[in-house]
Each structure stands twice: as C-alpha cells, then as structure tokens.
DNA sequence: ACTGGAAATGGTAGCGCTATCAAACGCGAT
DNA sequence: ATCGCGTTTGATAGCGCTACCATTTCCAGT
C-alpha cells in the first residue's frame, strides 16, 4: 500500500503512486485513465491492475484545473414540477461529477424571471446552459441564449432549436403507442386530455393520439377531448366534463401524469372505480405516477439518462467551440417505454354491451 | 479589462489579474476573497472593487486542489419520495458548489441495499455521508458508518445520532402548532393519521398532536387516529375509516403530505368537499402539497436550507477530524412554518350544530 | 525617538493532473 | 545492418489557488 501523506494532512493515492507501482511515468497512467488510444495493451493492463490494487481515484479538481475544461454550466428551470426536476438532477449530477464541471441551478419563475436569470448568468459567467421543458421549447429563450453566444442544450424538447443540440423522445410515437395499447386492451371510446397549448410537445402528443385512433379504425370525437394545462387541477376539471357524459369514455389518456392523477381524483369523486369503470393513463412517469393510488400506467421518458446525455452533448459543444471547430448540433432521440401499473385494465365485457 | 489568455485557449480572470489591478500580492487577494481577518479595511475595499470591476470568479477546482479540502461526499437515500429528494438536492447542490466538494448520489432500496452501498463507498472512498430520512433515523446505518469511521450528518432526523451532527426541525412543536391552528379554526373533532411506526419522527408528530389537543382542552379519541405508512395509499385507506364514521372528524391532520393527498382523494370519493366538509392538512410541504387540488395546508420544513447547512456541518466535521481536533457534534434545529392553502378552513357553523 | 510585538503583506512552493513536445521504441523495406 | 516512419513513452511546465513562513509595516509603551 503505497500511501503518501500530503503536505496538509490528508493521505491519498495519486497518479504518481500508481506510476511508481507499475514502473511507468505518470503520463502513461494518465493516458490509461482517460482511455486514450496510443498505449500498448500490455501497459494498459498493468496500469489498470495497479489502479485497482491501490484503489486509486482521480482527483477531479486537479484534472479540471490541469485540463482547463472546468466548464461552469447552469441549469435553469421555470417548471415547478419537482418530480421531473429531481429525476433530471439525478442524471445531470452523475454526469457532471464524472465530467468535473461546476453546476449551478437557477430557478426562474414568471416570464421576466428568465431575462433576469440570463442577465445574472452573463455577469457571473457560465459556459453553457441546460434547458429542461418548458424552457427548452421557448424560442424566445433560445434566441436570447443565441444572442449571448452561450451554448445550450434542450432536454425533452419537441421543438429543438436548430442552433443547439437536444435530447428527447418522440412524443408523437409515444402517444401513438400508448393509444394503440388502449385500443388493444379493447377500449373504443378513448378520451384525451391535452396539455398546455403553448407547448409543442403537447400538440405532438395529441396528434399521436389522433393518428392511433385513425389507424385503429376509430373516428376521433372532439367531445372526448378535454383541454388541460399540465396541472393536476386542470386534469381534475377536464376529466369532469369527459366522465359525466352519458357515453363517457372507457379510457382517458391524459398527456401528463399530474393531469392523469387529477383525472383519477375526479373519477373517484364521481363514484367510478379506476380501472374497473374507467382506465386512466398518463405520460412522463414522474414520481406522481407512482405516488397516487392506483399507480398510473404511463409513458416513461428516461429523464435521468436524457439529462446526462444532454450535459455530455453540451460539454462537447463547448469544447468544440473553444477549439474553434464548427459544431453541428446533434438531436438525439431516446426510446420511451410504456409502464403498465394499476390504473389501466382491459375493457370489461359488461361495459362493452 | 485585464484578460489573460491561458495556455490552452480559455481566457479567464485570475487572482493575479485582480492583484495586479489593485497593486497588491495575489495572497492578499486570496485573503480578501476568503474573508480572512488580517487585512486592512482599506485594502479589502480596494480588492473588492477590483473583483467587481474585473468580474472575477474564483476557480473552484484550483481552490480545492490547493487547499486540499476537496472532500468526496456521498448522499445516500432509500426513500423514493422524489419531491423531498429534489428539494434536498437543490440545497445540497448549492452548498457543494460553494464548498467545492465532489458529490455522489447513491440510491439504496431494500435493507440489504444499504450494506451494499456502504461497501461501495468504502472501496470507492468517500470522506463523508449525508443521510436524509428515513436513513437518518436508522441506528443501524449510524452504527455501520461509525464502525467505518466515516463522518456523516443527518438531515431532518428526529433521533439524531449522538456521534454525528444533524439538522432538523422540532417535529413535536410543529405538530403541536398545526393542531393548535386547527383548534383555533374552530375544529373540535380532529383526526390524525400516523406515519410509519418505525420512524421516530412519526411518533413525535403524533405526540405533538396529542399535546395540542390536551392544551386545547380536548380529549384525545383513539377512534379518530388512523395508522398510515407515509404513503398516499395508506392515507387513502386510513382516511376511509375516519371519514365514514357517524361522528366523523371535521379536520384531519395527516403526518405527511402524501397521506394528506390520499386522504383528500378519499374525501372526494365519499362525496365530501375539501375544505367545506372536511379540512385536511399535511406535513413537510413537499411538491405533492401544491400539486394536488385543493392545494394542501401543511407544515413547511425548509428542506433546502437544512440540506445546505447539513453539508456545511459535515464538511466542518471532516476538516476538524483531519486536523486531529475533537469534534463535538452540533444538532441544529431550524424553524418550521405553517403554510395555509386551500385544503383548510374555519369550521363552518352548521357543522358545529 | 526607539524598541518590541502584533498586524498586514509578500514570496515561495507546491496541490494532482494533463498539454506539449521530445525521446525512445518497434518494425517493415531497402 | 540501416533507414524511415509511425507508435509508445517520458520529461517538463504549468493550470489557479492557498499553506507556510519570511518580511515589512504599524503603533503602543517607554
């Protein structure tokens, strides 16, 4: 155990210890650690073993100091959907600690808040910005950032800015898949609760629903579509209109989990059992989906992974920009999945009669 | 604008630029930045101005490298209450970026998961651990950490380990205050939904409720107390028992927000309006409280601040330990507050009849 | 004025890592 | 063997900041 006691007390294994242990130069160890290619396989092996044996972990502070890639990146959000945010944070955190970048989280409420926050970023000095929805859909924010010449990345955007990379799922396809699943379960009268009309992905989800109905040979009925605003309350209200109809839908697809939860509450209030009397499904798989009872069947976005990837793309962009290369924004599409929980069931025969 | 172009491309303002601008040594600037005392007021002033003028921001990587205080700290959680977690993360993140420490977030589900995670921390090598509830209440985890000689800090614990610092609110006092408030609103039959009996703070909240009833001259009625487990579902079920009674309570105090939200759902299902027919209040002020409708009146814990403070205490502890000093754990108590939203109202006269 | 000791400031030497370039090595072709 | 060229390795010099100690400045007490 080659341990070195540093000048100031702590005792830590450094790259030099590993180098000495193997009998190579620190530089070689560095190369192995960073996965560079010009290292003989045999050498790489020996270094890896030493790293393992000495239980070496790189000092991120030193690394980012030396490599000058210590980017300051800001995550700004205006969406108070904490459950979405925390998933996002988990992913971003993991990536940022791996990439060794300084992270700042800024909340901006209200529309003028955004401007203030951007101003602050300008004076404080950040190297890039991560934009979760709904900011990632705002062309105003995108333009402001572009004018500031500040690189940014959009997470879960349906309308990626052409100037910046983004990571998202295919909202249309996801809504299509979920609707198809409901049809497959035997549902024929399928209601839909739209999200905020300002959001483009809200539109895409609706279109996916309509397309799936068409493909299933069902005609879209405007009366089965409610307008919501992505809030619990709006789902609660919209569901009331849908579920008090004489020919109420046997399934309701709310375009996010909060609205779905609100719809479940309304169903309960109307004396309807979920999913016995009505199937209700959501979108996003935020913590809300598994908090309420019955737990919601929903479309899962791998938010954490998406966030991590987004940060990675952002850092690449910054690096490219620094070295003067032109950077072509990448728009990455991740896979969604459908999580079936207790809020959905096949259409029961008697209701079909 | 004294800007220096670094060897590798970036151009950043360093402590040297500030020093040159003022005409002092970098050391003095460093002292001013770090708020050390042995600096003449006049000098401090000038340095501050230069910092402002040049828009200097310290490079955290360099700082933690030089001062060797780059602690690796881990946040381990087993509670899937995402809303609580995200608040926590926000606070921790802010503090960690200020203190320049490396943060790792680890989830451990199941009871054996904790052991695995601790094992991992051991091999990876961390300098300290932050424990949010319910882990912060587990004497088993505390003992394991103590055996590993790993400093830790508890956030929102009601049963702080004597060996480690902690930050929490006074759960008893908070429950007492909320119950008193309900009494003040005219309620006389006040129900309570307990949390998981394994949690000590669950017990404290219950005791606060009982004490407030006593002080208000009301006798505690076991029939108005339901057993829950801090989950939505458990609140949903417990509320059913309470609210279907002939002499149902006019107010229900659920000992966390998830259970309160479940109780609201049950009330709705039973055809009761909240708060017209029954007042329902929660505890914690997680995002759940403001997601549902009506939004919940609840006890607010300043989770974010508490988390930030906890991290600070942990770092102090680590520092003290490194320099060989004995460290006396500090148990910090923060103030709670009662947030009144739409789920509570004064007792309406006719119900009192 | 003059000393002594505290307060303020500066010089030096790294913290652990990596960019850069120079050196050493391998190896097929001559 | 010798050359040439690409691959692998090493020596050096910082990245921006702070710990540590040396130095200077200040001011009370004589």
XYZ file of C-alpha atoms (C1' of nucleotides) in Angstrom:
766
model
C 0.000 0.000 0.000
C 1.934 2.979 -1.219
C 0.328 5.843 0.588
C 1.569 9.319 0.619
C 0.854 11.838 3.273
C 0.281 15.181 1.663
C 1.675 18.381 2.967
C -1.616 19.293 4.501
C -2.647 16.185 6.268
C -4.795 14.090 4.000
C -3.374 10.901 2.634
C -4.403 9.982 -0.845
C -3.293 7.820 -3.706
C -2.127 9.895 -6.642
C -1.312 9.139 -10.191
C 2.353 9.119 -9.197
C 1.821 6.312 -6.749
C 0.235 4.249 -9.454
C 3.039 5.110 -11.858
C 5.713 4.113 -9.393
C 3.902 0.907 -8.586
C 3.835 -0.109 -12.218
C 7.171 1.368 -13.182
C 5.946 3.769 -15.825
C 5.601 7.522 -15.976
C 2.613 9.374 -14.540
C 1.777 10.451 -18.055
C 1.173 6.905 -19.132
C -1.110 6.318 -16.217
C -2.992 9.465 -17.118
C -3.425 8.180 -20.634
C -4.777 4.880 -19.452
C -7.198 6.537 -17.088
C -8.519 8.759 -19.819
C -8.839 5.917 -22.256
C -6.503 7.347 -24.842
C -5.515 5.002 -27.581
C -1.754 5.219 -28.005
C -0.966 2.885 -25.147
C 0.209 -0.660 -25.559
C -2.363 -3.168 -24.417
C 0.064 -4.796 -22.037
C 0.900 -1.497 -20.377
C -2.724 -0.574 -20.103
C -3.423 -3.863 -18.380
C -0.700 -3.410 -15.802
C -1.797 0.127 -15.043
C -5.388 -0.951 -14.631
C -4.352 -3.592 -12.161
C -2.341 -1.107 -10.150
C -5.248 1.296 -10.127
C -7.404 -1.472 -8.795
C -4.850 -2.622 -6.267
C -4.086 0.822 -4.893
C -7.717 1.802 -5.058
C -6.876 4.927 -6.927
C -9.494 7.540 -7.798
C -8.601 10.550 -9.860
C -8.802 13.936 -8.227
C -11.351 15.768 -10.291
C -10.284 19.165 -9.070
C -6.750 18.594 -10.278
C -7.955 17.168 -13.529
C -10.195 20.021 -14.431
C -7.621 22.525 -13.315
C -4.956 20.985 -15.491
C -7.096 20.356 -18.492
C -8.825 23.693 -18.281
C -12.111 22.084 -19.129
C -13.789 23.095 -15.946
C -16.879 24.472 -17.523
C -19.425 26.303 -15.481
C -22.778 25.170 -16.608
C -26.165 26.350 -15.447
C -29.429 24.502 -15.295
C -32.293 26.924 -15.407
C -35.850 25.855 -14.880
C -39.167 27.522 -14.533
C -41.263 24.430 -14.215
C -42.163 23.726 -10.642
C -42.756 20.055 -11.417
C -40.375 18.891 -8.758
C -40.653 15.245 -9.614
C -39.458 15.861 -13.142
C -36.747 18.104 -11.848
C -35.385 15.621 -9.362
C -35.067 12.902 -11.979
C -33.291 15.392 -14.136
C -30.990 16.448 -11.347
C -30.016 12.868 -10.639
C -28.900 12.385 -14.208
C -27.172 15.717 -14.503
C -25.375 15.266 -11.241
C -23.953 11.944 -12.161
C -22.676 13.242 -15.447
C -21.355 16.470 -14.039
C -19.379 14.739 -11.352
C -17.911 12.487 -13.993
C -17.116 15.336 -16.302
C -15.936 17.525 -13.498
C -17.911 20.605 -14.271
C -19.367 23.198 -11.972
C -23.113 23.134 -11.852
C -25.431 25.956 -10.907
C -29.134 25.504 -10.569
C -31.279 28.552 -11.145
C -34.997 28.868 -10.880
C -36.811 31.491 -12.836
C -40.496 31.953 -12.293
C -42.598 34.274 -14.367
C -41.668 35.352 -17.873
C -39.481 38.278 -16.828
C -37.649 35.987 -14.461
C -35.987 34.320 -17.395
C -34.450 37.578 -18.547
C -33.170 38.312 -15.062
C -31.630 34.908 -14.752
C -29.952 35.187 -18.125
C -28.588 38.551 -17.078
C -27.204 37.030 -13.956
C -25.597 34.222 -15.905
C -23.996 36.797 -18.094
C -22.340 38.651 -15.259
C -21.461 35.582 -13.244
C -20.116 33.944 -16.326
C -21.194 30.463 -17.311
C -20.055 28.428 -20.256
C -23.287 26.693 -21.100
C -26.899 26.194 -20.161
C -29.149 23.171 -19.826
C -32.788 23.811 -20.589
C -35.464 21.424 -19.386
C -39.072 21.883 -20.512
C -40.907 24.104 -20.789
C -37.964 26.459 -21.307
C -36.491 24.086 -23.850
C -39.498 24.754 -26.056
C -39.290 28.501 -25.815
C -37.896 30.070 -28.938
C -37.582 33.308 -27.015
C -35.159 31.780 -24.564
C -33.314 30.058 -27.397
C -32.936 33.353 -29.180
C -31.725 35.160 -26.086
C -29.132 32.493 -25.462
C -28.054 32.597 -29.055
C -27.650 36.364 -28.901
C -25.492 35.944 -25.839
C -23.455 33.418 -27.778
C -23.963 30.998 -24.934
C -24.080 27.317 -25.877
C -27.080 25.436 -24.590
C -28.832 22.115 -24.841
C -32.504 21.218 -24.694
C -33.813 18.272 -22.719
C -37.125 16.683 -23.631
C -37.868 19.225 -26.297
C -40.176 18.510 -29.117
C -39.116 21.601 -30.967
C -35.357 21.587 -30.772
C -33.611 24.781 -31.672
C -31.653 24.325 -34.882
C -28.675 26.009 -33.244
C -28.365 23.766 -30.239
C -28.246 20.062 -29.560
C -31.132 18.375 -27.821
C -32.190 15.107 -26.297
C -35.767 13.996 -26.367
C -38.164 11.204 -27.050
C -40.545 11.000 -29.953
C -43.659 12.394 -28.318
C -45.807 11.593 -31.301
C -44.713 7.990 -31.412
C -45.080 7.596 -27.680
C -48.628 8.928 -27.645
C -49.369 6.770 -30.634
C -48.055 3.701 -28.832
C -49.987 4.360 -25.667
C -53.220 4.965 -27.539
C -52.667 1.815 -29.560
C -52.173 -0.096 -26.346
C -55.506 1.170 -25.050
C -57.174 0.092 -28.258
C -55.509 -3.281 -27.930
C -56.996 -3.550 -24.440
C -60.409 -3.318 -26.064
C -61.177 0.319 -25.484
C -63.128 2.060 -28.200
C -64.192 5.302 -26.599
C -60.880 6.806 -25.581
C -60.762 10.283 -24.157
C -57.779 12.590 -24.229
C -56.727 15.486 -22.065
C -54.489 17.932 -23.874
C -51.674 19.829 -22.263
C -50.851 23.491 -22.393
C -51.477 24.684 -25.961
C -48.278 26.733 -25.853
C -46.178 23.626 -25.706
C -45.372 21.991 -28.949
C -44.989 18.577 -27.420
C -48.489 18.927 -26.122
C -49.560 19.198 -29.740
C -47.447 16.233 -30.777
C -48.925 14.026 -28.123
C -52.386 14.925 -29.267
C -51.512 14.177 -32.853
C -50.118 10.799 -31.838
C -53.390 10.020 -30.126
C -55.428 11.036 -33.159
C -53.221 9.063 -35.519
C -53.512 5.922 -33.406
C -57.266 6.232 -33.312
C -57.308 6.538 -37.087
C -55.049 3.548 -37.504
C -57.332 1.566 -35.173
C -60.292 2.443 -37.344
C -61.822 4.661 -34.678
C -63.002 8.097 -35.506
C -61.833 10.947 -33.323
C -64.600 12.505 -31.320
C -63.980 16.112 -30.293
C -66.351 15.615 -27.397
C -63.906 13.141 -25.861
C -61.046 15.610 -25.900
C -60.546 17.966 -22.972
C -58.225 20.915 -22.673
C -55.785 20.902 -19.784
C -52.669 22.810 -18.807
C -50.414 20.088 -17.448
C -51.588 20.773 -13.903
C -53.384 18.411 -11.551
C -56.227 20.872 -11.238
C -56.709 21.158 -14.977
C -56.853 17.368 -15.279
C -59.289 17.272 -12.422
C -61.595 19.729 -14.187
C -61.214 18.388 -17.697
C -61.985 14.872 -16.536
C -65.227 16.034 -15.002
C -66.524 17.129 -18.390
C -65.468 13.879 -20.009
C -66.631 11.486 -17.311
C -70.063 12.955 -16.684
C -71.123 12.397 -20.282
C -73.800 9.816 -20.929
C -71.461 7.927 -23.220
C -68.401 8.542 -21.160
C -65.091 7.199 -22.420
C -63.916 3.873 -21.019
C -60.371 5.109 -21.058
C -58.796 8.523 -20.664
C -55.301 9.346 -21.826
C -54.023 12.428 -20.051
C -50.965 13.911 -21.652
C -49.027 14.106 -18.425
C -49.067 12.405 -15.047
C -50.282 15.334 -13.000
C -53.384 15.641 -15.146
C -53.882 11.893 -15.056
C -53.729 11.990 -11.264
C -56.284 14.786 -11.286
C -58.487 12.722 -13.581
C -58.264 9.767 -11.217
C -59.376 12.009 -8.362
C -62.363 13.147 -10.397
C -63.251 9.578 -11.292
C -63.217 8.690 -7.620
C -65.358 11.661 -6.769
C -67.882 10.576 -9.373
C -68.003 7.151 -7.820
C -66.103 5.485 -10.622
C -63.536 2.876 -9.837
C -60.179 3.038 -11.577
C -59.530 0.930 -13.540
C -62.723 -1.120 -13.133
C -65.015 1.564 -14.505
C -62.534 3.716 -16.340
C -58.927 3.309 -17.355
C -56.767 6.381 -16.886
C -53.223 6.666 -18.152
C -50.616 9.381 -18.027
C -47.386 10.493 -19.606
C -43.822 11.089 -18.326
C -43.595 8.632 -15.441
C -42.760 11.283 -12.919
C -42.902 10.371 -9.255
C -46.526 11.500 -9.271
C -47.358 8.407 -11.301
C -46.251 6.030 -8.613
C -47.308 8.191 -5.681
C -51.045 8.158 -6.232
C -53.316 5.224 -5.918
C -53.959 3.383 -8.096
C -50.493 3.885 -9.502
C -50.603 5.190 -13.019
C -49.963 3.354 -16.218
C -47.878 5.841 -18.133
C -45.295 6.540 -20.803
C -41.836 6.560 -19.357
C -39.209 9.008 -20.513
C -35.721 8.059 -19.323
C -35.302 11.538 -17.928
C -32.206 10.839 -15.944
C -30.363 9.306 -18.895
C -31.559 12.041 -21.168
C -30.279 14.691 -18.824
C -26.903 13.025 -18.536
C -26.614 12.762 -22.273
C -27.698 16.344 -22.706
C -24.958 17.555 -20.429
C -22.459 15.479 -22.338
C -23.556 16.997 -25.616
C -23.349 20.449 -24.124
C -19.812 19.877 -22.924
C -18.798 18.585 -26.329
C -20.278 21.649 -27.907
C -18.376 23.917 -25.545
C -15.159 22.075 -26.185
C -15.614 22.248 -29.925
C -16.377 25.913 -29.741
C -13.300 26.580 -27.642
C -11.048 24.884 -30.077
C -12.611 26.884 -32.840
C -14.255 23.994 -34.603
C -17.671 24.349 -36.084
C -20.181 22.314 -34.192
C -23.138 20.660 -35.804
C -25.922 20.280 -33.250
C -26.973 16.705 -32.635
C -30.602 15.947 -31.936
C -30.697 12.729 -30.026
C -33.882 10.695 -29.724
C -34.143 8.254 -26.850
C -36.528 5.368 -26.500
C -39.623 5.648 -24.372
C -41.408 2.727 -22.799
C -44.897 2.043 -21.579
C -45.168 1.234 -17.900
C -48.305 -0.631 -17.009
C -49.456 -0.157 -13.467
C -52.822 -0.382 -11.753
C -54.747 2.422 -13.420
C -55.427 0.582 -16.638
C -57.195 -2.668 -17.475
C -58.742 -4.390 -20.439
C -62.233 -3.222 -21.193
C -64.569 -5.377 -19.108
C -67.208 -7.144 -21.213
C -70.309 -5.730 -19.487
C -69.295 -2.158 -20.205
C -68.971 -3.077 -23.822
C -72.541 -4.206 -24.056
C -10.274 44.663 -18.784
C -7.151 42.741 -17.948
C -7.789 39.424 -19.577
C -5.306 36.713 -19.867
C -5.352 34.083 -22.497
C -4.436 30.820 -20.927
C -2.093 28.348 -22.490
C -4.953 26.205 -23.629
C -7.324 28.657 -25.113
C -9.775 29.869 -22.498
C -9.489 33.395 -21.256
C -10.282 33.910 -17.642
C -9.678 36.420 -14.912
C -7.423 35.037 -12.212
C -6.474 36.138 -8.793
C -3.269 37.528 -10.293
C -5.162 39.865 -12.564
C -7.025 41.233 -9.603
C -3.803 41.560 -7.642
C -2.075 43.452 -10.434
C -5.081 45.703 -10.887
C -5.015 46.714 -7.236
C -1.280 46.657 -6.780
C -1.118 44.032 -4.078
C 0.019 40.441 -3.991
C -2.183 37.534 -5.040
C -2.038 36.323 -1.471
C -3.790 39.401 -0.219
C -6.492 38.995 -2.775
C -6.903 35.402 -1.726
C -7.297 36.501 1.853
C -9.943 39.022 0.976
C -11.862 36.504 -1.086
C -11.833 34.017 1.735
C -12.844 36.585 4.297
C -9.807 36.220 6.468
C -9.335 38.833 9.114
C -5.788 40.074 8.926
C -6.415 42.502 6.099
C -6.689 46.240 6.430
C -10.159 47.521 5.766
C -8.897 49.885 3.100
C -7.091 47.119 1.245
C -10.095 44.861 1.463
C -12.206 47.588 -0.047
C -9.924 48.128 -2.998
C -9.675 44.437 -3.693
C -13.419 44.056 -3.569
C -13.808 46.820 -6.094
C -11.324 45.220 -8.426
C -13.068 41.890 -8.101
C -16.272 43.613 -9.047
C -14.716 45.560 -11.883
C -12.913 42.634 -13.447
C -15.836 40.362 -12.813
C -13.622 37.843 -11.157
C -14.911 34.472 -10.028
C -12.681 32.067 -8.165
C -11.803 28.818 -9.852
C -13.171 26.224 -7.520
C -11.081 23.446 -8.979
C -7.904 25.334 -8.262
C -9.066 26.264 -4.839
C -9.938 22.807 -3.707
C -6.793 21.431 -5.239
C -4.627 23.936 -3.420
C -6.410 23.782 -0.124
C -6.761 20.023 -0.206
C -10.273 20.256 1.095
C -11.812 18.597 -1.870
C -13.892 16.165 0.059
C -15.822 13.452 -1.652
C -19.163 13.264 -0.032
C -21.989 10.877 -0.726
C -25.706 11.381 -0.371
C -27.411 8.073 0.081
C -31.138 7.736 0.101
C -33.614 4.936 0.187
C -36.765 6.976 0.265
C -38.336 7.235 -3.143
C -40.137 10.439 -2.194
C -38.790 12.334 -5.158
C -40.249 15.646 -4.158
C -38.436 15.602 -0.861
C -35.302 14.480 -2.595
C -35.302 17.220 -5.174
C -35.665 19.929 -2.566
C -32.809 18.342 -0.741
C -30.698 18.141 -3.854
C -31.239 21.796 -4.603
C -29.891 22.781 -1.217
C -27.030 20.322 -1.250
C -26.009 21.316 -4.740
C -25.814 24.963 -3.936
C -23.687 24.322 -0.900
C -21.475 21.775 -2.573
C -20.708 24.048 -5.460
C -19.825 26.773 -2.994
C -17.700 24.497 -0.893
C -16.212 22.821 -3.902
C -16.743 19.247 -2.929
C -17.426 16.227 -5.049
C -20.908 14.884 -4.636
C -22.116 11.379 -5.304
C -25.730 10.412 -5.116
C -26.484 6.804 -4.319
C -29.813 5.128 -4.063
C -30.242 2.066 -1.935
C -33.509 0.276 -1.911
C -34.254 -2.571 0.404
C -32.497 -3.109 3.714
C -29.571 -5.086 2.292
C -29.079 -2.367 -0.298
C -27.752 -0.098 2.397
C -24.979 -2.517 3.249
C -24.031 -2.841 -0.402
C -23.913 0.892 -0.850
C -21.800 1.354 2.234
C -19.455 -1.306 0.932
C -19.193 0.538 -2.319
C -18.496 3.810 -0.569
C -15.755 2.073 1.330
C -13.951 0.883 -1.764
C -14.567 3.997 -3.805
C -13.508 6.125 -0.912
C -15.646 8.977 0.305
C -14.929 11.390 3.096
C -18.412 11.806 4.445
C -22.051 10.896 4.038
C -25.283 12.853 4.110
C -28.284 10.933 5.362
C -31.783 12.123 4.617
C -34.752 10.394 6.221
C -35.590 7.629 6.718
C -31.933 6.581 6.752
C -31.108 9.407 9.111
C -33.303 7.737 11.716
C -31.749 4.328 11.348
C -29.454 3.500 14.196
C -28.240 0.560 12.181
C -26.925 2.792 9.431
C -25.459 5.148 12.008
C -23.647 2.286 13.649
C -22.304 0.965 10.357
C -20.995 4.382 9.441
C -19.462 4.794 12.845
C -17.721 1.447 12.532
C -16.332 2.546 9.202
C -15.125 5.701 10.904
C -16.882 7.684 8.227
C -18.231 11.082 9.271
C -21.874 11.662 8.476
C -24.672 14.098 9.074
C -28.395 13.556 9.458
C -30.962 15.751 7.757
C -34.456 16.031 9.169
C -33.819 13.475 11.848
C -35.820 13.361 14.980
C -33.434 10.940 16.585
C -30.014 12.362 15.851
C -27.110 10.066 16.420
C -25.013 11.309 19.339
C -21.890 10.803 17.243
C -22.870 12.894 14.270
C -24.217 16.370 13.682
C -27.744 16.801 12.424
C -30.141 19.401 11.137
C -33.827 19.101 11.750
C -36.970 20.836 12.826
C -38.801 20.227 16.049
C -41.375 17.726 14.853
C -43.217 17.758 18.131
C -43.530 21.520 18.193
C -44.562 21.632 14.556
C -47.326 19.069 15.003
C -48.361 20.899 18.131
C -48.556 24.177 16.237
C -50.537 22.751 13.358
C -53.002 21.057 15.682
C -53.373 24.264 17.685
C -54.088 26.104 14.492
C -56.868 23.658 13.653
C -58.335 24.149 17.113
C -58.095 27.876 16.623
C -60.056 27.497 13.405
C -62.865 26.067 15.492
C -62.314 22.384 14.934
C -63.070 20.133 17.862
C -63.075 16.675 16.337
C -59.635 16.475 14.814
C -58.443 13.248 13.311
C -54.841 12.204 12.891
C -53.116 9.834 10.516
C -49.887 8.457 11.898
C -46.860 7.680 9.842
C -44.717 4.605 9.751
C -44.329 3.373 13.338
C -40.652 2.649 12.712
C -39.903 6.319 12.349
C -39.302 8.214 15.478
C -40.433 11.484 13.988
C -43.703 9.811 13.216
C -44.064 9.278 16.931
C -43.059 12.843 17.738
C -45.626 14.267 15.377
C -48.299 12.172 16.998
C -47.238 13.315 20.434
C -47.378 16.920 19.311
C -50.914 16.379 18.120
C -51.968 14.783 21.402
C -50.324 17.522 23.456
C -52.063 20.255 21.499
C -55.412 18.583 21.966
C -54.786 18.410 25.690
C -53.756 22.022 25.852
C -56.901 22.946 23.924
C -58.993 21.114 26.469
C -59.953 18.391 24.014
C -59.626 14.800 24.905
C -57.836 12.527 22.505
C -60.091 9.981 20.896
C -58.337 6.850 19.698
C -61.110 6.324 17.178
C -60.016 9.471 15.361
C -56.467 8.248 14.910
C -55.555 6.143 11.903
C -52.369 4.248 11.186
C -50.576 5.084 7.966
C -47.157 4.418 6.495
C -46.296 7.750 4.896
C -47.636 6.585 1.535
C -50.518 8.034 -0.463
C -52.237 4.690 -0.416
C -52.036 4.378 3.341
C -53.528 7.846 3.760
C -56.220 6.932 1.299
C -57.166 3.865 3.318
C -56.810 5.357 6.775
C -58.981 8.307 5.823
C -61.751 5.968 4.765
C -62.027 4.579 8.265
C -62.030 8.043 9.794
C -64.372 9.753 7.377
C -67.071 7.093 7.214
C -67.711 7.335 10.946
C -71.016 8.774 12.049
C -69.258 11.448 14.043
C -66.521 11.945 11.532
C -63.800 14.451 12.308
C -64.184 17.947 10.837
C -60.451 18.103 10.306
C -57.811 15.507 9.601
C -54.124 16.062 10.227
C -52.083 13.619 8.193
C -48.486 13.408 9.295
C -47.104 13.850 5.804
C -48.269 15.318 2.525
C -48.592 12.089 0.598
C -51.012 10.712 3.161
C -52.881 14.007 3.248
C -53.262 13.863 -0.521
C -54.566 10.326 -0.214
C -56.991 11.485 2.439
C -58.244 14.252 0.153
C -58.845 11.672 -2.565
C -60.868 9.571 -0.151
C -62.875 12.573 0.956
C -63.710 13.332 -2.653
C -64.668 9.744 -3.270
C -67.015 9.879 -0.294
C -68.631 12.968 -1.706
C -67.111 15.306 0.821
C -65.834 18.676 -0.255
C -62.432 19.802 0.950
C -62.335 22.101 2.865
C -66.064 22.780 3.012
C -66.974 19.471 4.611
C -63.648 18.449 5.980
C -60.328 20.193 6.480
C -57.289 18.121 5.626
C -53.743 19.196 6.360
C -50.373 17.641 5.780
C -46.779 17.841 6.844
C -43.470 18.569 5.038
C -44.587 20.853 2.221
C -43.227 18.627 -0.468
C -44.227 19.310 -4.035
C -47.141 16.934 -3.539
C -48.747 19.551 -1.317
C -49.002 22.092 -4.080
C -49.598 19.617 -6.879
C -52.948 18.295 -5.794
C -56.167 20.162 -5.687
C -57.115 21.697 -3.393
C -53.550 22.544 -2.524
C -52.639 21.397 0.927
C -52.258 23.429 4.045
C -49.161 21.951 5.572
C -46.146 22.335 7.811
C -43.181 23.552 5.885
C -39.696 22.285 6.574
C -37.014 24.424 4.938
C -35.542 21.292 3.410
C -33.247 23.037 1.016
C -31.689 25.230 3.704
C -31.468 22.327 6.058
C -29.640 20.257 3.485
C -27.196 23.043 2.756
C -26.490 23.522 6.424
C -26.091 19.796 6.921
C -23.458 19.621 4.242
C -21.663 22.539 5.809
C -21.621 20.835 9.189
C -20.373 17.652 7.604
C -17.507 19.453 5.926
C -16.574 21.141 9.169
C -16.567 17.810 10.877
C -14.323 16.325 8.212
C -11.949 19.250 8.428
C -11.777 19.033 12.188
C -11.146 15.341 12.022
C -8.362 15.806 9.505
C -6.573 18.288 11.647
C -6.888 15.913 14.525
C -9.215 18.051 16.592
C -12.020 16.505 18.530
C -15.332 17.420 17.074
C -18.443 17.898 19.131
C -21.491 17.140 17.001
C -23.873 20.034 16.617
C -27.578 19.386 16.474
C -29.129 22.277 14.679
C -32.857 22.967 14.890
C -34.402 25.053 12.129
C -37.720 26.828 12.218
C -40.758 25.355 10.547
C -43.718 27.356 9.332
C -47.341 26.677 8.651
C -48.404 27.219 5.070
C -52.121 27.780 4.704
C -53.519 26.783 1.340
C -56.926 25.695 0.154
C -57.418 22.447 1.999
C -58.262 24.012 5.327
C -60.933 26.385 6.501
C -62.583 27.507 9.714
C -65.239 25.166 10.949
C -68.499 26.226 9.347
C -71.215 26.962 11.907
C -73.813 24.472 10.676
C -71.468 21.549 11.058
C -70.878 22.610 14.597
C -74.518 22.362 15.447
C 12.871 58.994 19.193
C 13.220 53.895 19.987
C 12.083 49.462 20.855
C 9.034 45.204 20.777
C 5.471 42.709 19.326
C 1.354 42.293 16.821
C -0.868 43.066 12.434
C -0.561 43.244 7.469
C 1.558 41.764 3.372
C 4.515 39.197 0.155
C 7.458 35.202 -1.758
C 7.820 30.556 -2.487
C 6.442 26.101 -3.229
C 3.511 23.061 -4.215
C -1.785 20.589 -4.628
C -2.684 16.268 -8.614
C -3.224 16.289 -13.058
C -2.593 16.993 -18.200
C -0.802 19.587 -22.856
C 3.029 19.701 -25.280
C 6.825 18.305 -27.327
C 10.923 15.486 -27.392
C 12.833 10.949 -26.958
C 12.799 6.061 -27.454
C 10.986 2.221 -29.482
C 9.187 -1.146 -32.950
C 9.314 -2.907 -37.397
C 8.936 -3.425 -42.421
C 11.545 -2.045 -46.544
C 15.860 -1.351 -48.521
C 22.714 -3.800 -40.824
C 20.390 0.638 -41.832
C 16.935 3.850 -42.698
C 12.352 5.914 -42.205
C 8.052 6.369 -40.265
C 4.529 5.605 -37.071
C 3.665 4.294 -32.381
C 4.511 4.409 -27.476
C 6.578 6.594 -23.541
C 8.680 10.221 -20.750
C 10.322 14.993 -19.037
C 8.848 19.427 -18.379
C 5.977 23.107 -17.357
C 2.254 24.902 -15.871
C -3.426 25.209 -14.611
C -5.281 28.959 -10.392
C -5.143 28.865 -5.950
C -3.592 28.555 -0.969
C -0.380 26.865 3.216
C 3.513 28.281 5.206
C 6.823 31.170 6.602
C 9.569 35.485 5.936
C 9.224 40.134 5.712
C 7.505 44.651 6.247
C 4.511 47.958 8.467
C 2.248 49.877 12.173
C 1.679 51.716 16.680
C 1.613 51.420 21.837
C 4.716 51.889 25.677
C 8.862 53.662 27.487
